[in-house]
PDB file of C-alpha atoms and ligand atoms in Angstrom:
ATOM      1  CA  MET A   1     107.325  82.368  99.222  1.00  0.00           C
ATOM      2  CA  ASP A   2     104.712  85.067  98.822  1.00  0.00           C
ATOM      3  CA  ARG A   3     105.547  87.639 101.398  1.00  0.00           C
ATOM      4  CA  GLY A   4     102.215  89.703 100.773  1.00  0.00           C
ATOM      5  CA  ALA A   5     102.155  93.258  99.455  1.00  0.00           C
ATOM      6  CA  GLN A   6     104.261  94.845 101.983  1.00  0.00           C
ATOM      7  CA  PRO A   7     107.981  95.233 101.604  1.00  0.00           C
ATOM      8  CA  LEU A   8     110.136  93.131 103.762  1.00  0.00           C
ATOM      9  CA  THR A   9     111.862  96.332 104.931  1.00  0.00           C
ATOM     10  CA  ALA A  10     108.612  98.105 106.171  1.00  0.00           C
ATOM     11  CA  ALA A  11     109.192  99.089 109.851  1.00  0.00           C
ATOM     12  CA  PRO A  12     106.179  97.258 111.171  1.00  0.00           C
ATOM     13  CA  TRP A  13     107.096  93.914 109.658  1.00  0.00           C
ATOM     14  CA  VAL A  14     110.718  94.377 110.714  1.00  0.00           C
ATOM     15  CA  ALA A  15     109.477  94.670 114.277  1.00  0.00           C
ATOM     16  CA  LEU A  16     107.556  91.574 114.058  1.00  0.00           C
ATOM     17  CA  ASP A  17     110.592  89.587 112.728  1.00  0.00           C
ATOM     18  CA  ALA A  18     112.732  91.283 115.420  1.00  0.00           C
ATOM     19  CA  GLU A  19     110.336  89.956 118.251  1.00  0.00           C
ATOM     20  CA  LEU A  20     110.140  86.552 116.705  1.00  0.00           C
ATOM     21  CA  ASP A  21     113.844  86.544 116.523  1.00  0.00           C
ATOM     22  CA  ALA A  22     113.917  87.446 120.190  1.00  0.00           C
ATOM     23  CA  TRP A  23     111.546  84.251 121.061  1.00  0.00           C
ATOM     24  CA  ARG A  24     113.965  82.020 119.099  1.00  0.00           C
ATOM     25  CA  ALA A  25     117.087  83.387 120.753  1.00  0.00           C
ATOM     26  CA  ALA A  26     115.343  82.446 124.213  1.00  0.00           C
ATOM     27  CA  GLY A  27     114.768  78.866 122.698  1.00  0.00           C
ATOM     28  CA  ARG A  28     111.034  79.511 122.853  1.00  0.00           C
ATOM     29  CA  THR A  29     108.188  79.234 120.549  1.00  0.00           C
ATOM     30  CA  ALA A  30     105.727  82.242 119.997  1.00  0.00           C
ATOM     31  CA  THR A  31     102.641  80.430 119.892  1.00  0.00           C
ATOM     32  CA  LEU A  32      99.472  81.947 118.084  1.00  0.00           C
ATOM     33  CA  TRP A  33      95.925  81.272 117.396  1.00  0.00           C
ATOM     34  CA  TRP A  34      93.374  82.496 115.039  1.00  0.00           C
ATOM     35  CA  ARG A  35      89.558  83.255 115.881  1.00  0.00           C
ATOM     36  CA  ASP A  36      86.966  84.463 113.354  1.00  0.00           C
ATOM     37  CA  ASP A  37      83.605  85.534 114.564  1.00  0.00           C
ATOM     38  CA  ASP A  38      79.998  85.825 113.332  1.00  0.00           C
ATOM     39  CA  ALA A  39      79.963  82.785 110.836  1.00  0.00           C
ATOM     40  CA  ILE A  40      76.330  81.586 109.877  1.00  0.00           C
ATOM     41  CA  GLU A  41      76.417  80.383 106.520  1.00  0.00           C
ATOM     42  CA  PRO A  42      78.754  79.794 103.628  1.00  0.00           C
ATOM     43  CA  SER A  43      79.747  82.987 101.501  1.00  0.00           C
ATOM     44  CA  PRO A  44      82.449  84.155  99.247  1.00  0.00           C
ATOM     45  CA  GLU A  45      84.049  85.790 102.288  1.00  0.00           C
ATOM     46  CA  LEU A  46      84.017  82.512 104.133  1.00  0.00           C
ATOM     47  CA  ASP A  47      85.696  80.612 101.347  1.00  0.00           C
ATOM     48  CA  ARG A  48      88.374  83.337 101.027  1.00  0.00           C
ATOM     49  CA  LEU A  49      89.081  83.025 104.844  1.00  0.00           C
ATOM     50  CA  LEU A  50      89.309  79.167 104.693  1.00  0.00           C
ATOM     51  CA  ALA A  51      91.710  79.297 101.600  1.00  0.00           C
ATOM     52  CA  LEU A  52      93.879  81.734 103.485  1.00  0.00           C
ATOM     53  CA  GLY A  53      94.622  79.281 106.258  1.00  0.00           C
ATOM     54  CA  VAL A  54      95.256  76.208 104.329  1.00  0.00           C
ATOM     55  CA  GLY A  55      98.587  74.830 105.223  1.00  0.00           C
ATOM     56  CA  ARG A  56      99.532  77.892 107.424  1.00  0.00           C
ATOM     57  CA  ALA A  57      97.023  78.188 110.235  1.00  0.00           C
ATOM     58  CA  PRO A  58      94.018  76.370 111.449  1.00  0.00           C
ATOM     59  CA  VAL A  59      91.052  78.756 112.365  1.00  0.00           C
ATOM     60  CA  ALA A  60      88.379  78.619 115.052  1.00  0.00           C
ATOM     61  CA  LEU A  61      85.140  79.801 113.826  1.00  0.00           C
ATOM     62  CA  ALA A  62      82.837  81.437 116.360  1.00  0.00           C
ATOM     63  CA  VAL A  63      79.521  80.415 114.913  1.00  0.00           C
ATOM     64  CA  ILE A  64      76.188  81.989 115.911  1.00  0.00           C
ATOM     65  CA  PRO A  65      73.924  79.033 116.837  1.00  0.00           C
ATOM     66  CA  GLU A  66      70.368  80.128 116.382  1.00  0.00           C
ATOM     67  CA  PRO A  67      70.577  81.268 112.499  1.00  0.00           C
ATOM     68  CA  THR A  68      73.115  78.619 111.524  1.00  0.00           C
ATOM     69  CA  GLY A  69      72.446  75.398 109.972  1.00  0.00           C
ATOM     70  CA  VAL A  70      73.425  72.405 107.783  1.00  0.00           C
ATOM     71  CA  ASP A  71      74.670  74.582 104.812  1.00  0.00           C
ATOM     72  CA  LEU A  72      77.546  75.649 106.974  1.00  0.00           C
ATOM     73  CA  ALA A  73      78.147  72.190 108.390  1.00  0.00           C
ATOM     74  CA  ARG A  74      78.394  70.825 104.750  1.00  0.00           C
ATOM     75  CA  ARG A  75      80.789  73.680 103.779  1.00  0.00           C
ATOM     76  CA  LEU A  76      83.248  72.953 106.705  1.00  0.00           C
ATOM     77  CA  ALA A  77      83.048  69.177 105.983  1.00  0.00           C
ATOM     78  CA  THR A  78      85.803  70.183 103.168  1.00  0.00           C
ATOM     79  CA  ALA A  79      87.677  72.323 105.577  1.00  0.00           C
ATOM     80  CA  PRO A  80      89.328  69.783 107.981  1.00  0.00           C
ATOM     81  CA  PHE A  81      91.323  72.423 109.791  1.00  0.00           C
ATOM     82  CA  ALA A  82      88.603  74.495 110.782  1.00  0.00           C
ATOM     83  CA  ARG A  83      87.001  74.167 114.389  1.00  0.00           C
ATOM     84  CA  VAL A  84      83.849  75.680 115.597  1.00  0.00           C
ATOM     85  CA  LEU A  85      83.158  77.700 119.008  1.00  0.00           C
ATOM     86  CA  GLN A  86      79.917  79.067 120.145  1.00  0.00           C
ATOM     87  CA  HIS A  87      79.241  82.626 119.675  1.00  0.00           C
ATOM     88  CA  GLY A  88      76.208  83.287 121.991  1.00  0.00           C
ATOM     89  CA  TRP A  89      72.869  82.380 120.778  1.00  0.00           C
ATOM     90  CA  ARG A  90      71.582  84.911 118.473  1.00  0.00           C
ATOM     91  CA  HIS A  91      74.088  87.751 118.703  1.00  0.00           C
ATOM     92  CA  ARG A  92      71.395  90.181 119.971  1.00  0.00           C
ATOM     93  CA  ASN A  93      71.988  93.000 121.833  1.00  0.00           C
ATOM     94  CA  HIS A  94      69.847  93.378 124.973  1.00  0.00           C
ATOM     95  CA  ARG A  95      71.392  96.386 126.444  1.00  0.00           C
ATOM     96  CA  PRO A  96      69.679  99.943 126.365  1.00  0.00           C
ATOM     97  CA  PRO A  97      70.818 102.390 123.932  1.00  0.00           C
ATOM     98  CA  GLY A  98      73.842 104.264 124.813  1.00  0.00           C
ATOM     99  CA  GLU A  99      75.466 101.351 126.750  1.00  0.00           C
ATOM    100  CA  ARG A 100      77.917  98.886 125.523  1.00  0.00           C
ATOM    101  CA  SER A 101      76.467  96.069 123.721  1.00  0.00           C
ATOM    102  CA  ALA A 102      75.965  92.548 125.118  1.00  0.00           C
ATOM    103  CA  GLU A 103      73.920  89.389 124.804  1.00  0.00           C
ATOM    104  CA  TYR A 104      74.968  87.802 128.050  1.00  0.00           C
ATOM    105  CA  ALA A 105      74.897  90.736 130.643  1.00  0.00           C
ATOM    106  CA  ALA A 106      73.265  90.474 133.954  1.00  0.00           C
ATOM    107  CA  ASP A 107      70.169  92.277 132.847  1.00  0.00           C
ATOM    108  CA  ARG A 108      67.954  89.084 131.967  1.00  0.00           C
ATOM    109  CA  PRO A 109      66.817  86.363 134.170  1.00  0.00           C
ATOM    110  CA  LEU A 110      69.746  83.796 134.563  1.00  0.00           C
ATOM    111  CA  ASP A 111      67.364  80.699 133.588  1.00  0.00           C
ATOM    112  CA  VAL A 112      66.418  82.477 130.297  1.00  0.00           C
ATOM    113  CA  MET A 113      70.059  82.973 129.376  1.00  0.00           C
ATOM    114  CA  THR A 114      71.227  79.558 130.396  1.00  0.00           C
ATOM    115  CA  ALA A 115      68.438  77.986 128.361  1.00  0.00           C
ATOM    116  CA  GLU A 116      69.608  79.754 125.299  1.00  0.00           C
ATOM    117  CA  LEU A 117      73.142  78.649 125.780  1.00  0.00           C
ATOM    118  CA  ALA A 118      72.156  75.142 126.258  1.00  0.00           C
ATOM    119  CA  ARG A 119      70.052  75.143 123.154  1.00  0.00           C
ATOM    120  CA  GLY A 120      72.918  76.745 121.208  1.00  0.00           C
ATOM    121  CA  ARG A 121      75.472  74.160 122.562  1.00  0.00           C
ATOM    122  CA  ASP A 122      73.252  71.116 121.561  1.00  0.00           C
ATOM    123  CA  LYS A 123      72.787  72.443 118.171  1.00  0.00           C
ATOM    124  CA  LEU A 124      76.325  73.180 117.492  1.00  0.00           C
ATOM    125  CA  ALA A 125      77.194  69.641 118.835  1.00  0.00           C
ATOM    126  CA  GLU A 126      74.782  67.931 116.460  1.00  0.00           C
ATOM    127  CA  LEU A 127      75.522  69.915 113.454  1.00  0.00           C
ATOM    128  CA  PHE A 128      79.260  69.928 113.653  1.00  0.00           C
ATOM    129  CA  GLY A 129      80.091  66.902 115.679  1.00  0.00           C
ATOM    130  CA  ALA A 130      83.923  66.533 116.876  1.00  0.00           C
ATOM    131  CA  ARG A 131      84.695  69.972 115.005  1.00  0.00           C
ATOM    132  CA  PHE A 132      82.667  71.627 117.612  1.00  0.00           C
ATOM    133  CA  LEU A 133      84.888  72.547 120.702  1.00  0.00           C
ATOM    134  CA  PRO A 134      82.546  73.467 123.683  1.00  0.00           C
ATOM    135  CA  VAL A 135      83.952  77.038 124.100  1.00  0.00           C
ATOM    136  CA  MET A 136      81.878  80.065 124.857  1.00  0.00           C
ATOM    137  CA  VAL A 137      82.759  83.200 122.649  1.00  0.00           C
ATOM    138  CA  PRO A 138      80.410  85.939 123.853  1.00  0.00           C
ATOM    139  CA  PRO A 139      79.160  88.463 121.507  1.00  0.00           C
ATOM    140  CA  TRP A 140      80.972  91.739 121.764  1.00  0.00           C
ATOM    141  CA  ASN A 141      83.433  89.922 124.013  1.00  0.00           C
ATOM    142  CA  ARG A 142      81.237  90.632 127.029  1.00  0.00           C
ATOM    143  CA  ILE A 143      79.652  88.281 129.676  1.00  0.00           C
ATOM    144  CA  ASP A 144      78.488  88.702 133.198  1.00  0.00           C
ATOM    145  CA  ASP A 145      80.330  86.568 135.959  1.00  0.00           C
ATOM    146  CA  ALA A 146      77.055  84.923 136.873  1.00  0.00           C
ATOM    147  CA  VAL A 147      76.459  83.769 133.343  1.00  0.00           C
ATOM    148  CA  ILE A 148      80.185  82.522 133.403  1.00  0.00           C
ATOM    149  CA  ALA A 149      79.644  80.510 136.528  1.00  0.00           C
ATOM    150  CA  THR A 150      76.856  78.333 134.744  1.00  0.00           C
ATOM    151  CA  LEU A 151      78.890  77.600 131.722  1.00  0.00           C
ATOM    152  CA  PRO A 152      80.518  74.325 133.218  1.00  0.00           C
ATOM    153  CA  GLY A 153      77.114  72.991 133.934  1.00  0.00           C
ATOM    154  CA  LEU A 154      76.044  73.540 130.412  1.00  0.00           C
ATOM    155  CA  GLY A 155      79.020  71.728 129.159  1.00  0.00           C
ATOM    156  CA  LEU A 156      80.858  74.717 128.134  1.00  0.00           C
ATOM    157  CA  ARG A 157      84.369  74.297 129.471  1.00  0.00           C
ATOM    158  CA  ALA A 158      86.257  77.438 128.374  1.00  0.00           C
ATOM    159  CA  LEU A 159      85.777  81.073 127.534  1.00  0.00           C
ATOM    160  CA  SER A 160      87.233  83.328 124.870  1.00  0.00           C
ATOM    161  CA  VAL A 161      87.035  87.180 124.978  1.00  0.00           C
ATOM    162  CA  PHE A 162      89.446  89.995 124.285  1.00  0.00           C
ATOM    163  CA  GLY A 163      92.587  91.095 126.212  1.00  0.00           C
ATOM    164  CA  PRO A 164      95.249  89.289 128.151  1.00  0.00           C
ATOM    165  CA  ARG A 165      93.606  86.731 130.186  1.00  0.00           C
ATOM    166  CA  THR A 166      93.485  86.954 134.097  1.00  0.00           C
ATOM    167  CA  PRO A 167      92.996  83.916 136.433  1.00  0.00           C
ATOM    168  CA  GLY A 168      89.272  83.050 136.909  1.00  0.00           C
ATOM    169  CA  PRO A 169      86.871  80.027 137.549  1.00  0.00           C
ATOM    170  CA  LEU A 170      87.007  78.752 133.922  1.00  0.00           C
ATOM    171  CA  ALA A 171      89.743  77.988 131.408  1.00  0.00           C
ATOM    172  CA  MET A 172      90.187  81.068 129.167  1.00  0.00           C
ATOM    173  CA  VAL A 173      92.199  81.815 126.015  1.00  0.00           C
ATOM    174  CA  ASN A 174      91.622  85.197 124.520  1.00  0.00           C
ATOM    175  CA  THR A 175      92.299  87.201 121.501  1.00  0.00           C
ATOM    176  CA  HIS A 176      94.719  90.247 121.437  1.00  0.00           C
ATOM    177  CA  ALA A 177      94.938  91.822 118.026  1.00  0.00           C
ATOM    178  CA  ASP A 178      91.493  92.934 116.170  1.00  0.00           C
ATOM    179  CA  PRO A 179      92.546  94.661 112.771  1.00  0.00           C
ATOM    180  CA  ILE A 180      88.957  96.286 112.331  1.00  0.00           C
ATOM    181  CA  ALA A 181      88.527 100.136 113.155  1.00  0.00           C
ATOM    182  CA  TRP A 182      85.179  99.408 114.715  1.00  0.00           C
ATOM    183  CA  ARG A 183      84.820 102.960 116.192  1.00  0.00           C
ATOM    184  CA  ALA A 184      85.853 104.677 112.928  1.00  0.00           C
ATOM    185  CA  ASP A 185      85.154 103.543 109.473  1.00  0.00           C
ATOM    186  CA  ARG A 186      85.196  99.820 110.239  1.00  0.00           C
ATOM    187  CA  GLY A 187      87.987  99.597 107.709  1.00  0.00           C
ATOM    188  CA  PHE A 188      91.445  98.074 108.261  1.00  0.00           C
ATOM    189  CA  VAL A 189      93.492  99.836 111.142  1.00  0.00           C
ATOM    190  CA  GLY A 190      96.784  99.365 109.153  1.00  0.00           C
ATOM    191  CA  ASP A 191      99.875  97.445 109.170  1.00  0.00           C
ATOM    192  CA  ALA A 192     101.512  99.333 111.959  1.00  0.00           C
ATOM    193  CA  ARG A 193      98.667  99.270 114.457  1.00  0.00           C
ATOM    194  CA  ALA A 194      97.629  95.634 113.542  1.00  0.00           C
ATOM    195  CA  LEU A 195     101.251  94.457 113.961  1.00  0.00           C
ATOM    196  CA  SER A 196     101.997  96.297 117.123  1.00  0.00           C
ATOM    197  CA  ASP A 197      99.141  94.729 118.828  1.00  0.00           C
ATOM    198  CA  VAL A 198     100.646  91.362 118.030  1.00  0.00           C
ATOM    199  CA  VAL A 199     104.008  92.336 118.748  1.00  0.00           C
ATOM    200  CA  ASP A 200     103.022  94.049 121.967  1.00  0.00           C
ATOM    201  CA  HIS A 201     101.342  90.875 123.250  1.00  0.00           C
ATOM    202  CA  LEU A 202     104.239  88.771 122.411  1.00  0.00           C
ATOM    203  CA  ALA A 203     106.674  91.053 124.080  1.00  0.00           C
ATOM    204  CA  ALA A 204     104.560  91.348 127.074  1.00  0.00           C
ATOM    205  CA  ARG A 205     104.545  87.431 127.324  1.00  0.00           C
ATOM    206  CA  ARG A 206     108.294  87.172 126.846  1.00  0.00           C
ATOM    207  CA  ALA A 207     108.843  89.692 129.600  1.00  0.00           C
ATOM    208  CA  GLY A 208     106.257  87.865 132.062  1.00  0.00           C
ATOM    209  CA  ARG A 209     104.152  91.144 132.237  1.00  0.00           C
ATOM    210  CA  VAL A 210     101.210  88.863 131.105  1.00  0.00           C
ATOM    211  CA  ASP A 211     100.553  85.079 131.209  1.00  0.00           C
ATOM    212  CA  PRO A 212     103.470  83.861 128.935  1.00  0.00           C
ATOM    213  CA  ASP A 213     101.548  80.643 128.338  1.00  0.00           C
ATOM    214  CA  GLU A 214      98.429  82.408 126.752  1.00  0.00           C
ATOM    215  CA  PRO A 215      99.015  81.998 122.921  1.00  0.00           C
ATOM    216  CA  THR A 216      98.584  85.290 121.197  1.00  0.00           C
ATOM    217  CA  GLY A 217      95.069  85.506 119.433  1.00  0.00           C
ATOM    218  CA  LEU A 218      94.396  87.046 116.141  1.00  0.00           C
ATOM    219  CA  LEU A 219      90.558  88.208 115.968  1.00  0.00           C
ATOM    220  CA  THR A 220      89.103  88.520 112.516  1.00  0.00           C
ATOM    221  CA  HIS A 221      85.519  89.030 111.177  1.00  0.00           C
ATOM    222  CA  HIS A 222      85.432  87.492 107.716  1.00  0.00           C
ATOM    223  CA  LEU A 223      82.042  89.235 106.423  1.00  0.00           C
ATOM    224  CA  GLY A 224      83.688  92.869 107.289  1.00  0.00           C
ATOM    225  CA  HIS A 225      87.116  92.709 105.663  1.00  0.00           C
ATOM    226  CA  ASP A 226      88.259  95.267 103.207  1.00  0.00           C
ATOM    227  CA  ASP A 227      90.905  94.471 100.349  1.00  0.00           C
ATOM    228  CA  ALA A 228      93.706  96.037 102.480  1.00  0.00           C
ATOM    229  CA  LEU A 229      92.878  93.659 105.550  1.00  0.00           C
ATOM    230  CA  TRP A 230      92.752  90.664 103.313  1.00  0.00           C
ATOM    231  CA  ARG A 231      96.262  91.460 102.069  1.00  0.00           C
ATOM    232  CA  PHE A 232      97.457  92.011 105.415  1.00  0.00           C
ATOM    233  CA  LEU A 233      96.296  88.628 106.737  1.00  0.00           C
ATOM    234  CA  ASP A 234      97.867  87.003 103.765  1.00  0.00           C
ATOM    235  CA  ALA A 235     101.194  88.699 104.474  1.00  0.00           C
ATOM    236  CA  LEU A 236     100.949  87.934 108.149  1.00  0.00           C
ATOM    237  CA  LEU A 237     100.312  84.406 107.637  1.00  0.00           C
ATOM    238  CA  ALA A 238     103.093  84.053 105.293  1.00  0.00           C
ATOM    239  CA  ARG A 239     105.599  86.000 107.329  1.00  0.00           C
ATOM    240  CA  THR A 240     104.943  83.902 110.397  1.00  0.00           C
ATOM    241  CA  ALA A 241     104.708  80.664 108.452  1.00  0.00           C
ATOM    242  CA  ALA A 242     108.272  81.693 107.364  1.00  0.00           C
ATOM    243  CA  HIS A 243     109.681  82.137 110.748  1.00  0.00           C
ATOM    244  CA  PRO A 244     111.080  79.147 112.854  1.00  0.00           C
ATOM    245  CA  ALA A 245     109.962  80.407 116.227  1.00  0.00           C
ATOM    246  CA  ALA A 246     106.342  81.072 115.261  1.00  0.00           C
ATOM    247  CA  ARG A 247     103.720  78.489 115.483  1.00  0.00           C
ATOM    248  CA  TRP A 248     100.017  78.764 114.689  1.00  0.00           C
ATOM    249  CA  LEU A 249      98.236  76.142 117.078  1.00  0.00           C
ATOM    250  CA  ASP A 250      95.193  74.047 116.365  1.00  0.00           C
ATOM    251  CA  PRO A 251      92.278  75.490 118.525  1.00  0.00           C
ATOM    252  CA  LYS A 252      91.797  71.887 119.481  1.00  0.00           C
ATOM    253  CA  ASP A 253      95.047  72.013 121.507  1.00  0.00           C
ATOM    254  CA  VAL A 254      94.452  75.653 122.392  1.00  0.00           C
ATOM    255  CA  PHE A 255      91.284  74.418 124.358  1.00  0.00           C
ATOM    256  CA  ALA A 256      92.617  70.893 125.378  1.00  0.00           C
TER     257      ALA A 256
HETATM  258 ZN1   ZN B  20      80.093  88.706 117.030  1.00  0.00          ZN
END
C-alpha cells in the first residue's frame, strides 16, 4: 500500500497510529468524516480531491448555492461517494472591515437571510437530488443563534461548523482539523500540526473530555491546497484506511 511521502517512523504519524491503537485496545472505532468547502464548479483540483477519496473516504462537499449550477451536478454524477451540503448562499462577507467575516451574523434582517437560505436549499435539492443532505455549513464557520433557530423551518435539519460540538437546538457535527495556515501564508500547516489536531480530538473523545460520539472531522478547501497538503491528504487517507480501528463515515450516516 502507498503510505504517502512520510516515513512510517516519523513522530507525528507514529502518534496517530498510537492513538488508533488505543481505540482498538478499547474495542472502539475511531470514526472520522471529511468536509471540503467552497465547491462551485468542476476543476482539476476537484477532480484531484474526488480521486483521493475513491475507495477510502466519502467526502461531503459544502457547495456555494448561488454561483453553482448544472456543470457541478454533471461532474458529481460520476462520483457516487460524494455528498453535497449547503455552504450559505453567496459566501459574501457582510461584516465591517476589521471584524471577523460572516455571511449570517445578526447584522441583516432575519427575513432577508432566511429567504436567501431557502433559495439556496431549493436550488441544491433540485440540482443534486438525493446527493444533497439538508445541512447548513455557514461560511467562515460562523452563524448567529437567531439564524440557527430558523433552519429547521427551512428544512435544514443540521449544522456543521468548527470545533468540538456543544449541546444546542439543532443536530450538529463539526470539523476539528483544518490543515491550511489561513493567518500565515495559506500554505500547509505541516504534518505535525495537522496530525496533532486529529489526534488531540480523538484523544479527547476517548477520555470523554468532548462528546465521544462526534466523529472527528477533517476540513479541506480543494481550491487552496499546495503540493505538500495534497501529499499529506493522500498519506492520511492511506494510513487511516490501513488501520483496523479507523473508519471514515459516509456523510449520509453522519447526518442521519
Ligand atoms: Zn467557505
